[in-house]
Structures are given as C-alpha cells and as structure tokens.
CSV table of C-alpha atoms and ligand atoms in Angstrom, one decimal:
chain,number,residue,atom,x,y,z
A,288,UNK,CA,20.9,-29.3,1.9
A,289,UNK,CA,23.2,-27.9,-0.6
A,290,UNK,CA,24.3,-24.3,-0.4
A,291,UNK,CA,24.9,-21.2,-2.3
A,292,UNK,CA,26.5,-17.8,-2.3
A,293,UNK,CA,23.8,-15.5,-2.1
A,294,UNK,CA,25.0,-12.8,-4.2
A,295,UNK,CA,28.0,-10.9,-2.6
A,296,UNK,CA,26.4,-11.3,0.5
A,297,UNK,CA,28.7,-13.7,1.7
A,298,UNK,CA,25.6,-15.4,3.6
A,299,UNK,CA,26.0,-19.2,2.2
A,300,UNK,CA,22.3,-20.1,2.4
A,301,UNK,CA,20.4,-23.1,1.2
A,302,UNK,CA,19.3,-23.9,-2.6
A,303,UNK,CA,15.8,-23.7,-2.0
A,304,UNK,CA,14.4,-21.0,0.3
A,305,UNK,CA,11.3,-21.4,2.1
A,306,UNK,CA,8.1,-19.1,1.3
A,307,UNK,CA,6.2,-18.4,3.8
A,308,UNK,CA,3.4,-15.7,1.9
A,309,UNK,CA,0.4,-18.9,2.7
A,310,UNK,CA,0.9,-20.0,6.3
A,311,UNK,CA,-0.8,-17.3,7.4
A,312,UNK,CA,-4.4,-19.1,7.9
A,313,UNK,CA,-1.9,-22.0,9.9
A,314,UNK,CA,-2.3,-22.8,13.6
A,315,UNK,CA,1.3,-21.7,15.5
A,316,UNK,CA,1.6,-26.0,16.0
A,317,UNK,CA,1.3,-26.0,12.2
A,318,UNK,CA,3.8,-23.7,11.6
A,319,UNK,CA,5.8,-24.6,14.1
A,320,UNK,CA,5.7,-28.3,12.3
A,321,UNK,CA,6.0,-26.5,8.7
A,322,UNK,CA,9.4,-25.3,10.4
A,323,UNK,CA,11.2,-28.1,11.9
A,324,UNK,CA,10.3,-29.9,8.4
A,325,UNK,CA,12.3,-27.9,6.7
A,326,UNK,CA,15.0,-27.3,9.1
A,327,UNK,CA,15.2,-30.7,9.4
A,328,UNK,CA,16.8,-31.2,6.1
A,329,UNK,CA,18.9,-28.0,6.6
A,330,UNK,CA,16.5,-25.5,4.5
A,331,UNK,CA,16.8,-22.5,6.9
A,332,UNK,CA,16.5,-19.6,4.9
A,333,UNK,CA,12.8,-18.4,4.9
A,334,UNK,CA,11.1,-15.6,2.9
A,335,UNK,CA,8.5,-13.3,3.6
A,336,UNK,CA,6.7,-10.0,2.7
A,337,UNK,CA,5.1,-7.3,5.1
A,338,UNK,CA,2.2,-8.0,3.4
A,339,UNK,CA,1.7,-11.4,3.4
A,340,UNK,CA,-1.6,-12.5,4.7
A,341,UNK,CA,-1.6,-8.8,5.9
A,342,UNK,CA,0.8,-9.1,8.2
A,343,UNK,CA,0.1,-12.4,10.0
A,344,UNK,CA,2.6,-14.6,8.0
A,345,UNK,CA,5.3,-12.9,10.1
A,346,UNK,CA,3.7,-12.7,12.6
A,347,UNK,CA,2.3,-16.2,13.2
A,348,UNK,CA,6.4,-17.0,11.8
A,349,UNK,CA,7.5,-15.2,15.0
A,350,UNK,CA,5.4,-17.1,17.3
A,351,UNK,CA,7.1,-20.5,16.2
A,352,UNK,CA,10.5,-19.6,16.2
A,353,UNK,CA,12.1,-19.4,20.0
A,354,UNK,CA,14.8,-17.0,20.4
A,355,UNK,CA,17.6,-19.6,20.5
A,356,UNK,CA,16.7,-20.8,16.9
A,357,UNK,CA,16.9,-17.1,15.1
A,358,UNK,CA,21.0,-16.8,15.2
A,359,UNK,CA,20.6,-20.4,12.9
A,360,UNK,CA,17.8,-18.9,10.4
A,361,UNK,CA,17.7,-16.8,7.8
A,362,UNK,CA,15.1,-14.4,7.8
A,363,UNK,CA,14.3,-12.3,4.4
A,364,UNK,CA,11.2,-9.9,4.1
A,365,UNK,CA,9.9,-7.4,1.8
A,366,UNK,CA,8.7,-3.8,1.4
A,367,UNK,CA,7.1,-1.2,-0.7
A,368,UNK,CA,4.0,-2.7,-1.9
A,369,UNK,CA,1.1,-0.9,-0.1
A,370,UNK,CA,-3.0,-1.1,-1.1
A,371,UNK,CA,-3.1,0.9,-4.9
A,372,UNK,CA,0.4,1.9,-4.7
A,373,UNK,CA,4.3,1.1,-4.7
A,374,UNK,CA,6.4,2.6,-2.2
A,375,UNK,CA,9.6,2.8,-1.8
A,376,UNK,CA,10.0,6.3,0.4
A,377,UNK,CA,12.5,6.6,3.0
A,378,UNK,CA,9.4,6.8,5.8
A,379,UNK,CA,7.7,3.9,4.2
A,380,UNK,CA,10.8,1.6,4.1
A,381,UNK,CA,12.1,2.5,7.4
A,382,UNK,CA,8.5,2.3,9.2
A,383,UNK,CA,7.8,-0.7,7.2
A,384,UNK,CA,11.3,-2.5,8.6
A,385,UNK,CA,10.1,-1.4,11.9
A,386,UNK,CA,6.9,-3.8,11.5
A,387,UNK,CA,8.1,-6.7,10.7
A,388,UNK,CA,10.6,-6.6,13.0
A,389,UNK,CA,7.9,-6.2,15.9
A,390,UNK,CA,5.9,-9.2,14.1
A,391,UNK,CA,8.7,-11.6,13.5
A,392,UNK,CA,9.9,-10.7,17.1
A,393,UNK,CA,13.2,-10.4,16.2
A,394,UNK,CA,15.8,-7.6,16.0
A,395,UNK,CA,17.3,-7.9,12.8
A,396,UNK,CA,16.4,-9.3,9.5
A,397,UNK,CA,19.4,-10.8,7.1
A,398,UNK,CA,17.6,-9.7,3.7
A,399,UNK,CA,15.5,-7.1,2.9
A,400,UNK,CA,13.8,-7.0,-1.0
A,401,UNK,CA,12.1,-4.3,-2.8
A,402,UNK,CA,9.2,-5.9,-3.5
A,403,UNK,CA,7.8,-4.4,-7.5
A,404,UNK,CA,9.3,-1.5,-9.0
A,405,UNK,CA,8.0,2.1,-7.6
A,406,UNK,CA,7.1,4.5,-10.0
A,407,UNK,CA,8.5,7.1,-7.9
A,408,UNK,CA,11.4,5.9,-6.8
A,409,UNK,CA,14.1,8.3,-5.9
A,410,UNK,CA,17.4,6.2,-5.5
A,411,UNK,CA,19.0,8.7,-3.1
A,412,UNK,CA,16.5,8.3,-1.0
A,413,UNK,CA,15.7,4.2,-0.7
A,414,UNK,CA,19.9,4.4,-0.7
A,415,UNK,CA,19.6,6.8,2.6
A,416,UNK,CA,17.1,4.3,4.2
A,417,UNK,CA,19.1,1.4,3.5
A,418,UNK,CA,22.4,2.8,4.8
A,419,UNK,CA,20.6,3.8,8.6
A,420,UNK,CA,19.2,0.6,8.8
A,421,UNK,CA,22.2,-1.0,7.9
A,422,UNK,CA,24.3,1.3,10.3
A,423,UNK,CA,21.4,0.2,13.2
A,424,UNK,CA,22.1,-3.6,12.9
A,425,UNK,CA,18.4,-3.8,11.6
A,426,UNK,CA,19.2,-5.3,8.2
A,427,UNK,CA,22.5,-6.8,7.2
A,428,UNK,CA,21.9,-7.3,3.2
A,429,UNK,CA,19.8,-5.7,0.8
A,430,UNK,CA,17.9,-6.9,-2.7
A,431,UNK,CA,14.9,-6.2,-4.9
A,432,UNK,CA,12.1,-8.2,-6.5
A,433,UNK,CA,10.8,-8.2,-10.2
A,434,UNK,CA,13.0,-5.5,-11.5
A,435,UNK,CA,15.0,-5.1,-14.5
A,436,UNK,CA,18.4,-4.6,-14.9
A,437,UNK,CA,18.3,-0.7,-15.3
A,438,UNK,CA,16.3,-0.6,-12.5
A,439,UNK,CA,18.8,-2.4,-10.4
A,440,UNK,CA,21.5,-0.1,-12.1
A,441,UNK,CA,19.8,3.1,-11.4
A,442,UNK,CA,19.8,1.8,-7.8
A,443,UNK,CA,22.6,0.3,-7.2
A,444,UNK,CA,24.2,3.6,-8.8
A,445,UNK,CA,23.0,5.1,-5.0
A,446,UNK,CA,24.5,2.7,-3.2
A,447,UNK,CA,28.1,1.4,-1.2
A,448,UNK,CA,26.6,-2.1,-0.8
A,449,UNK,CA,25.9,-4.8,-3.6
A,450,UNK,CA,22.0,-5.4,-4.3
A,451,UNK,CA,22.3,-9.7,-3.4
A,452,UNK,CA,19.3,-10.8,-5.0
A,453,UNK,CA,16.5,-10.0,-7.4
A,454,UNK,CA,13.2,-12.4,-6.7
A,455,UNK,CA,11.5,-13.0,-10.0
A,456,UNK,CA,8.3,-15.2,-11.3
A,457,UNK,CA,10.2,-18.3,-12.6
A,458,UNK,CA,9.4,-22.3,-13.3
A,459,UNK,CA,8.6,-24.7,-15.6
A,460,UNK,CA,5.5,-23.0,-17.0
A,461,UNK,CA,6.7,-19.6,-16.5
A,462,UNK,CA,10.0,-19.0,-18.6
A,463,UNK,CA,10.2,-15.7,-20.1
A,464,UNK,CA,13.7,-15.0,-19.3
A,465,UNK,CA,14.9,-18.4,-21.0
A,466,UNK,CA,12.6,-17.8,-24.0
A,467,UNK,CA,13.9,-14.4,-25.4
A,468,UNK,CA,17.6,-15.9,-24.3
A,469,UNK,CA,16.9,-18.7,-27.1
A,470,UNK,CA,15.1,-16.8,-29.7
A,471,UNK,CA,17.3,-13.6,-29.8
A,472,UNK,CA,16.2,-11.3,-33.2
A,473,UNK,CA,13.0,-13.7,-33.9
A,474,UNK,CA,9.8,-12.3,-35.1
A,475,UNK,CA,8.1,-14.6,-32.6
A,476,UNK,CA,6.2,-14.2,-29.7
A,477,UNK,CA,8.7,-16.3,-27.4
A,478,UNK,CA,11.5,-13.5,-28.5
A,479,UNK,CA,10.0,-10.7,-27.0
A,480,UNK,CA,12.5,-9.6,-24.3
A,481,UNK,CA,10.2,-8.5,-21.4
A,482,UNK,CA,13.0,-8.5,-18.8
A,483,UNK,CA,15.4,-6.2,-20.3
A,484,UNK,CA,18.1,-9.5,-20.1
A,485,UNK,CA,17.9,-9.7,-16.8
A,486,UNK,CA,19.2,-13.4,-16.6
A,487,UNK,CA,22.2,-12.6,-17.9
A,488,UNK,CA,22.6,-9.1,-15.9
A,489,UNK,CA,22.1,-11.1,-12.7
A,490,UNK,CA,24.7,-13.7,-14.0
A,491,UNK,CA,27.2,-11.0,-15.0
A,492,UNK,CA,26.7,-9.3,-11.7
A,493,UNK,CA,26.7,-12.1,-9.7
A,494,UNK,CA,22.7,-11.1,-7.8
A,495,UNK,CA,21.3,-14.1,-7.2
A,496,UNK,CA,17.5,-15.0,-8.8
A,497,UNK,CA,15.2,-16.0,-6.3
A,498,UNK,CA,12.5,-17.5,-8.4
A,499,UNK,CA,9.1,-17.6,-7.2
A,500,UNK,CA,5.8,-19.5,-7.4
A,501,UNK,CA,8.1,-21.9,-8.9
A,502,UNK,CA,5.3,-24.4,-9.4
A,503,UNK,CA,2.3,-22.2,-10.8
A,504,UNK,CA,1.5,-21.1,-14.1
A,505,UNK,CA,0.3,-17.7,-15.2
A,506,UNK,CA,0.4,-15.2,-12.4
A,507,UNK,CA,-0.9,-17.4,-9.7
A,508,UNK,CA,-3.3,-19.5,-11.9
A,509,UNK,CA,-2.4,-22.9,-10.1
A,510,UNK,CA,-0.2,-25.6,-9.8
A,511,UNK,CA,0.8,-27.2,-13.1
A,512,UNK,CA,1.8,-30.9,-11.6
A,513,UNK,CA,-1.5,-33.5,-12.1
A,514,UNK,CA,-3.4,-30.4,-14.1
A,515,UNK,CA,-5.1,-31.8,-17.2
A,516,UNK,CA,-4.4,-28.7,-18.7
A,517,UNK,CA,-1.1,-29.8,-18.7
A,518,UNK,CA,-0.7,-33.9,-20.4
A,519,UNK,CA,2.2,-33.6,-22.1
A,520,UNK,CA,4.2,-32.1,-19.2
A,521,UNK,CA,3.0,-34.4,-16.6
A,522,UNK,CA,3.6,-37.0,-18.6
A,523,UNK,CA,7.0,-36.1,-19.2
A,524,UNK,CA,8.0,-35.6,-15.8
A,525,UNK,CA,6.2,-38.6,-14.4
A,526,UNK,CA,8.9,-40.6,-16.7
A,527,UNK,CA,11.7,-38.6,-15.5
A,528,UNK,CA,10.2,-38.7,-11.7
A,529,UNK,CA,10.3,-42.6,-11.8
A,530,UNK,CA,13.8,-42.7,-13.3
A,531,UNK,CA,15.0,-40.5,-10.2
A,532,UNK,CA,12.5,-42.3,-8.2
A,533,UNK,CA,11.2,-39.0,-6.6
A,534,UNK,CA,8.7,-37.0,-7.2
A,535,UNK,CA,7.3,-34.2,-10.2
A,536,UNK,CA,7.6,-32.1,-7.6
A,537,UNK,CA,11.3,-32.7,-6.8
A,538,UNK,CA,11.5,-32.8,-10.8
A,539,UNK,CA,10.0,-29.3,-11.0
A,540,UNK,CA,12.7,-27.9,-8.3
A,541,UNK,CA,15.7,-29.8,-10.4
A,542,UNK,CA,14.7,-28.1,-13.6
A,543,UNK,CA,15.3,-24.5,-11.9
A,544,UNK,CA,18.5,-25.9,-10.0
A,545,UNK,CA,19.8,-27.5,-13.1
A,546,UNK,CA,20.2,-23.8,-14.8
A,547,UNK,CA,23.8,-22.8,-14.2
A,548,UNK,CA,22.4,-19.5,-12.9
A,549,UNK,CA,22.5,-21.1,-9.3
A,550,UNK,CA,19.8,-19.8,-8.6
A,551,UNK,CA,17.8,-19.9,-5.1
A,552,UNK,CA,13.9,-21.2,-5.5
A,553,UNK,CA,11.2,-19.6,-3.1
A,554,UNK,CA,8.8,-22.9,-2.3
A,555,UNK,CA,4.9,-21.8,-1.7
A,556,UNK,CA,4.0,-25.2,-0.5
A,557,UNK,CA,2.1,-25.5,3.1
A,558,UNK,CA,2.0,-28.9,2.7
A,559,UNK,CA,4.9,-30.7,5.0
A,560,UNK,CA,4.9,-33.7,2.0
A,561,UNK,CA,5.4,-31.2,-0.6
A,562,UNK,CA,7.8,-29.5,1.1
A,563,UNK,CA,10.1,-32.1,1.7
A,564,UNK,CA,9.7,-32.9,-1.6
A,565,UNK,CA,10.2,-29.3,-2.9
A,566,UNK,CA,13.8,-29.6,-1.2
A,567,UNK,CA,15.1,-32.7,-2.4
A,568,UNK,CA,14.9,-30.8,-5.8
A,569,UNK,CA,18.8,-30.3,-5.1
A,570,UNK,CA,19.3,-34.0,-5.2
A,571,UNK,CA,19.0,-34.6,-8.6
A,572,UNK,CA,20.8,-33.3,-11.6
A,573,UNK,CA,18.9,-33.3,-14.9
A,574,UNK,CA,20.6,-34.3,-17.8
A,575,UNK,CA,21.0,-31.7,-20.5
A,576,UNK,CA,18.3,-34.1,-22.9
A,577,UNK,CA,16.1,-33.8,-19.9
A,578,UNK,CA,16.1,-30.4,-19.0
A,579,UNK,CA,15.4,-29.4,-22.5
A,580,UNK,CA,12.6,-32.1,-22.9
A,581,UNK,CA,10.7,-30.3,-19.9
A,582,UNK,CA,11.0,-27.0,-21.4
A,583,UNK,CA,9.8,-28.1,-24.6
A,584,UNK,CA,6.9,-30.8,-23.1
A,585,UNK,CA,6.0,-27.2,-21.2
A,586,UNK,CA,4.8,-26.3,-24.5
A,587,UNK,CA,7.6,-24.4,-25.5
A,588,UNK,CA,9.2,-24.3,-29.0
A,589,UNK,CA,13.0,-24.5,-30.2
A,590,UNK,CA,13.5,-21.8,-33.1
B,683,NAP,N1,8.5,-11.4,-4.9
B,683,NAP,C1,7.2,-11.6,-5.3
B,683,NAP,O1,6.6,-10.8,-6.0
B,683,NAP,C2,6.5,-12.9,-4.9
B,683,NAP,C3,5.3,-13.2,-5.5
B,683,NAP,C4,4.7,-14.4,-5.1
B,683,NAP,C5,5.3,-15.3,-4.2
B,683,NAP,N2,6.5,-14.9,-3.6
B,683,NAP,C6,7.3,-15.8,-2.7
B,683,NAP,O2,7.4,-17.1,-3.4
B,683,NAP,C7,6.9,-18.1,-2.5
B,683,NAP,C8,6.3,-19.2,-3.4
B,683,NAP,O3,5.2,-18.7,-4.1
B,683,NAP,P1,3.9,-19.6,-4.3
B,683,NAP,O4,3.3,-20.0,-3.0
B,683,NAP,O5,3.0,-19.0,-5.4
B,683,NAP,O6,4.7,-20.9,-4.9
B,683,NAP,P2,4.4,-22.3,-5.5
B,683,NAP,O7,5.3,-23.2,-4.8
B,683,NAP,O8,4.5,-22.2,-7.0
B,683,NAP,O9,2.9,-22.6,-5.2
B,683,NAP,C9,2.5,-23.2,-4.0
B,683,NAP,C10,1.0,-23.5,-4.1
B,683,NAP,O10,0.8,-24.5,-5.0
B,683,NAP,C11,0.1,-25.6,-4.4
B,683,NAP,N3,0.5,-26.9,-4.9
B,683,NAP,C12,-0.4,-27.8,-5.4
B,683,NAP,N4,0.2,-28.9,-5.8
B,683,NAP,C13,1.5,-28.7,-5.5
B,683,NAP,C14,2.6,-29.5,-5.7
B,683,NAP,N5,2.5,-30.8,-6.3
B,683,NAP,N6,3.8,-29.1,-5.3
B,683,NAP,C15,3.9,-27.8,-4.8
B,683,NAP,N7,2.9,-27.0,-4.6
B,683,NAP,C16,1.6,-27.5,-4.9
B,683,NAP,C17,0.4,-25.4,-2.9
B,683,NAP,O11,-0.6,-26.0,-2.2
B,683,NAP,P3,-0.2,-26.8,-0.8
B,683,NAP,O12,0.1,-25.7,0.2
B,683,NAP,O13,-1.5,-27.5,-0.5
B,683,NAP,O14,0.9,-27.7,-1.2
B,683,NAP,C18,0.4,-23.9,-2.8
B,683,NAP,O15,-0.9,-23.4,-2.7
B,683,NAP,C19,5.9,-17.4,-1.6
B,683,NAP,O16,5.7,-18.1,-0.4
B,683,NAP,C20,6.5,-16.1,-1.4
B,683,NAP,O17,7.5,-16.2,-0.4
B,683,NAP,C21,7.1,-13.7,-4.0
C-alpha cells in the first residue's frame, strides 16, 4: 500500500483509509475478517465517528482488534455532531474523546476530526480541549471535517498544533471543489464556489483531504458503479477498467488518487471484494486523457 504524509502530522499513513461508519450491523468474526483484509494489503489507517451506528462501529471495532495489533493501526474518530445540534464545547469534546476511547478499548486515538462546523464554536475553547487531551497522551493529532478554509483559519488561529486533515464529500459524481476550480468568473451553475477554495487552501497549507463516500452520488443517494442512472459513466470506466484489468471500483479510487492533491480516500465498503478492490485504487495511474474523460462522462462540462 502506498503511503502519504498526512498533513504535518508526520504520521505516514496509507492512501486509502478504511471507513468504518457501516460495520456496525457486522458480527465481531465479520469485522474481525473486514480487518485482516485490509491489513493484509497494508491499509491500516481506519476511520470512525462517535456516532457511527450510535456508537457500536467503535465499539464492535474494539472487540476485533487485540491489544498487540493497536501500536500497528491507525485509529481516527470524530466529534461534535450530537441529535439536532453541532457541538464543539470543551465538555462535549473532552467527554466525547472519553467515549470512544472506552468503546474502541484503547488509550489513545492518533486523529481526532471535527466532524461539521458548529455554529457556536468558540476557538479558545475547542483549542483548550485539544491542548489537555493532547498533553494526556489521549490524542496525538488533530483535524476537522466539511469545513471551509476560514473556518479552519479561525481555528487554527487558536492553536500551537497544525489542523492535519479536513474530511470532505468527494468522488467521481460528487466534484464541487474541481468544478468552481475549472470555471472560475462563469455565470454557470458549475462555477459557484460553495467551498470557499478549499482545495487549494488545503494544498497551500499542506491539510490533507480525506474524501468521503467516495463512491456515492448526492449526499448518500447510492453507489454510482452498475446504476442505470449512470450509462455513460459506467460505460466509460468499464473501458478504462479492462485496459487496467481491474475493476470500476479500483477505477473510481484512481480518479481521486490521480489528483495531485494526494489526497487520502475514506472507503464505505463492508464488502471484503470491494474492499480489496477499493485499495488497489493506488495501483493505477490514470492518464491525464483519462481522468478528464471520467469527469466529463460523470456528466460534467468543460467551459
Ligand atoms: N466526515 C463525514 O461527514 C463523513 C460522512 C460520511 C462518511 N464518512 C466516512 O467515509 C466513509 C465512507 O463513506 P461511505 O460509506 O458513504 O462510502 P462509499 O464507499 O461511497 O459507499 C459505500 C457504500 O456503497 C456500497 N457499494 C455498492 N456498490 C459498491 C461498489 N461497487 N464499490 C464500493 N461500494 C459499493 C457499499 O455497499 P457494500 O458494503 O455492500 O459494498 C456501501 O454501502 C465512512 O465509512 C465514514 O468513515 C465521513
């Protein structure tokens, strides 16, 4: 599995990270199995959210690892999104930490993400919570999920240590942050800067983006690949598949790793198939013709 810097982190973890938000329904042997597939082929960072499954994705993720295996895994989990609200208070973040720590039965966790922007947030505050779990060996780095550059300023204004990542809705069907890139000062619709540039801000800042439900399209709509919603894009990548003689699936993962971006993919798979499929994505580098036949096959249009 080929590796990355993950931010200024220092960590060197693996291109494509392993979500873990669906296993919560999945036996311990399943998981257990969902785990050695992927570690098998190196992919040992895995990501997770207090909230997933409401609690029992970590906690079923804990079950299946055995102590000797945590000091080889990376283990990244979220905070501040609780039911009708965003959090991100001093109490809930430190209490929340406190949680997952107890359900992943572990003692530390390597990466902690704000999960979606907080209203409220006070910087000093999420800044104070992030230094004394830092100081207790609870969490070694620190990130945030689906914010915007100013909102990663404002933060990181707060704070001694560099945000490492910002996790972000990002794939084939899903390209917001590519489309205003290419049609900067258009009238159209694909102009509209919804992100506040926050491709480039990551780039420029060296963050890495974590994109996640890499294979869906609209917010969690389904999978694109063999959806006859989709012909022209299927049919394009099947042609591209069989020249790599892999899979769309491996396809879909190339297109996010061929972006110079480097960035660090969150499969959603539960599927061991998939999976493995998912992480050969860094196998194969698109040509420049091909990437930009994916994005237009996705229905996209060049100004
Ligand atoms: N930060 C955030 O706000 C946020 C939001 C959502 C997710 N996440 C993270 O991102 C991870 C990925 O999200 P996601 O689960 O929505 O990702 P995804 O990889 O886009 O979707 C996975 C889903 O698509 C299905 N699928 C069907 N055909 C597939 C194919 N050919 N290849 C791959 N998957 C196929 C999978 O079913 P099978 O299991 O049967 O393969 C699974 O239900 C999550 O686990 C979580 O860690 C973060």
């Amino acid at each position: 599995m080929y590796k990355i810097n993950l931010g200024k982190s220092g960590l060197q973890v693996p291109t494509v990270a392993v979500g873990c938000m669906r296993i919560s329904d999945m036996s311990e042997r399943e998981v257990s199995a969902f785990v050695d597939t992927a570690l098998n082929v190196g992919a040992n960072f895995f990501d997770h959210a207090d909230i997933y499954g409401g609690g029992k994705s970590e906690e079923v993720f804990g079950k299946a690892i055995t102590p000797s295996m945590r000091d080889n895994i990376f283990i990244q989990t979220k905070c501040g999104i609780r039911q009708g609200m965003f959090d991100f208070s001093y109490e809930h973040i430190v209490s929340s930490v406190d949680g997952s720590l107890k359900r992943l039965g572990t003692d530390y966790i390597d990466v902690l993400l704000l999960h979606r922007p907080d209203a409220l947030m006070e910087p000093e505050e999420v800044a104070k919570a992030f230094d004394e779990l830092k100081a207790s060996g609870k969490v070694r780095h620190f990130g945030v999920s689906n914010q915007n550059p100013y909102q990663m300023k404002l933060l990181q204004n707060s704070m001694d240590m560099p945000l490492c990542a910002n996790q972000l809705q990002f794939g084939v069907m899903h390209t917001p942050m590519i489309q205003s890139g290419i049609n900067v000062n258009m009238y159209n619709e694909a102009g509209v800067n919804r992100d506040g540039g926050v491709l480039d801000y990551c780039r420029l800042n060296n963050i890495t983006i974590q994109p996640w439900s890499p294979m869906q399209y609209g917010f969690f709509k389904g999978c694109f690949i063999d959806n006859r919603k989709f012909p022209e894009l299927n049919k394009t990548m099947s042609r591209i598949a069989e020249k790599y003689n892999v899979s769309k699936t491996t396809i879909a993962f190339a297109w996010i790793l061929r972006h110079p971006a480097k960035m660090q993919p969150v499969t959603g798979t539960t599927n061991l198939t998939r999976l493995s499929d998912c992480l050969k994505g860094a196998q194969v580098k698109l040509t420049r013709e091909e990437w930009y036949e994916i994005y237009r096959a996705a229905g996209n249009i060049l100004p």
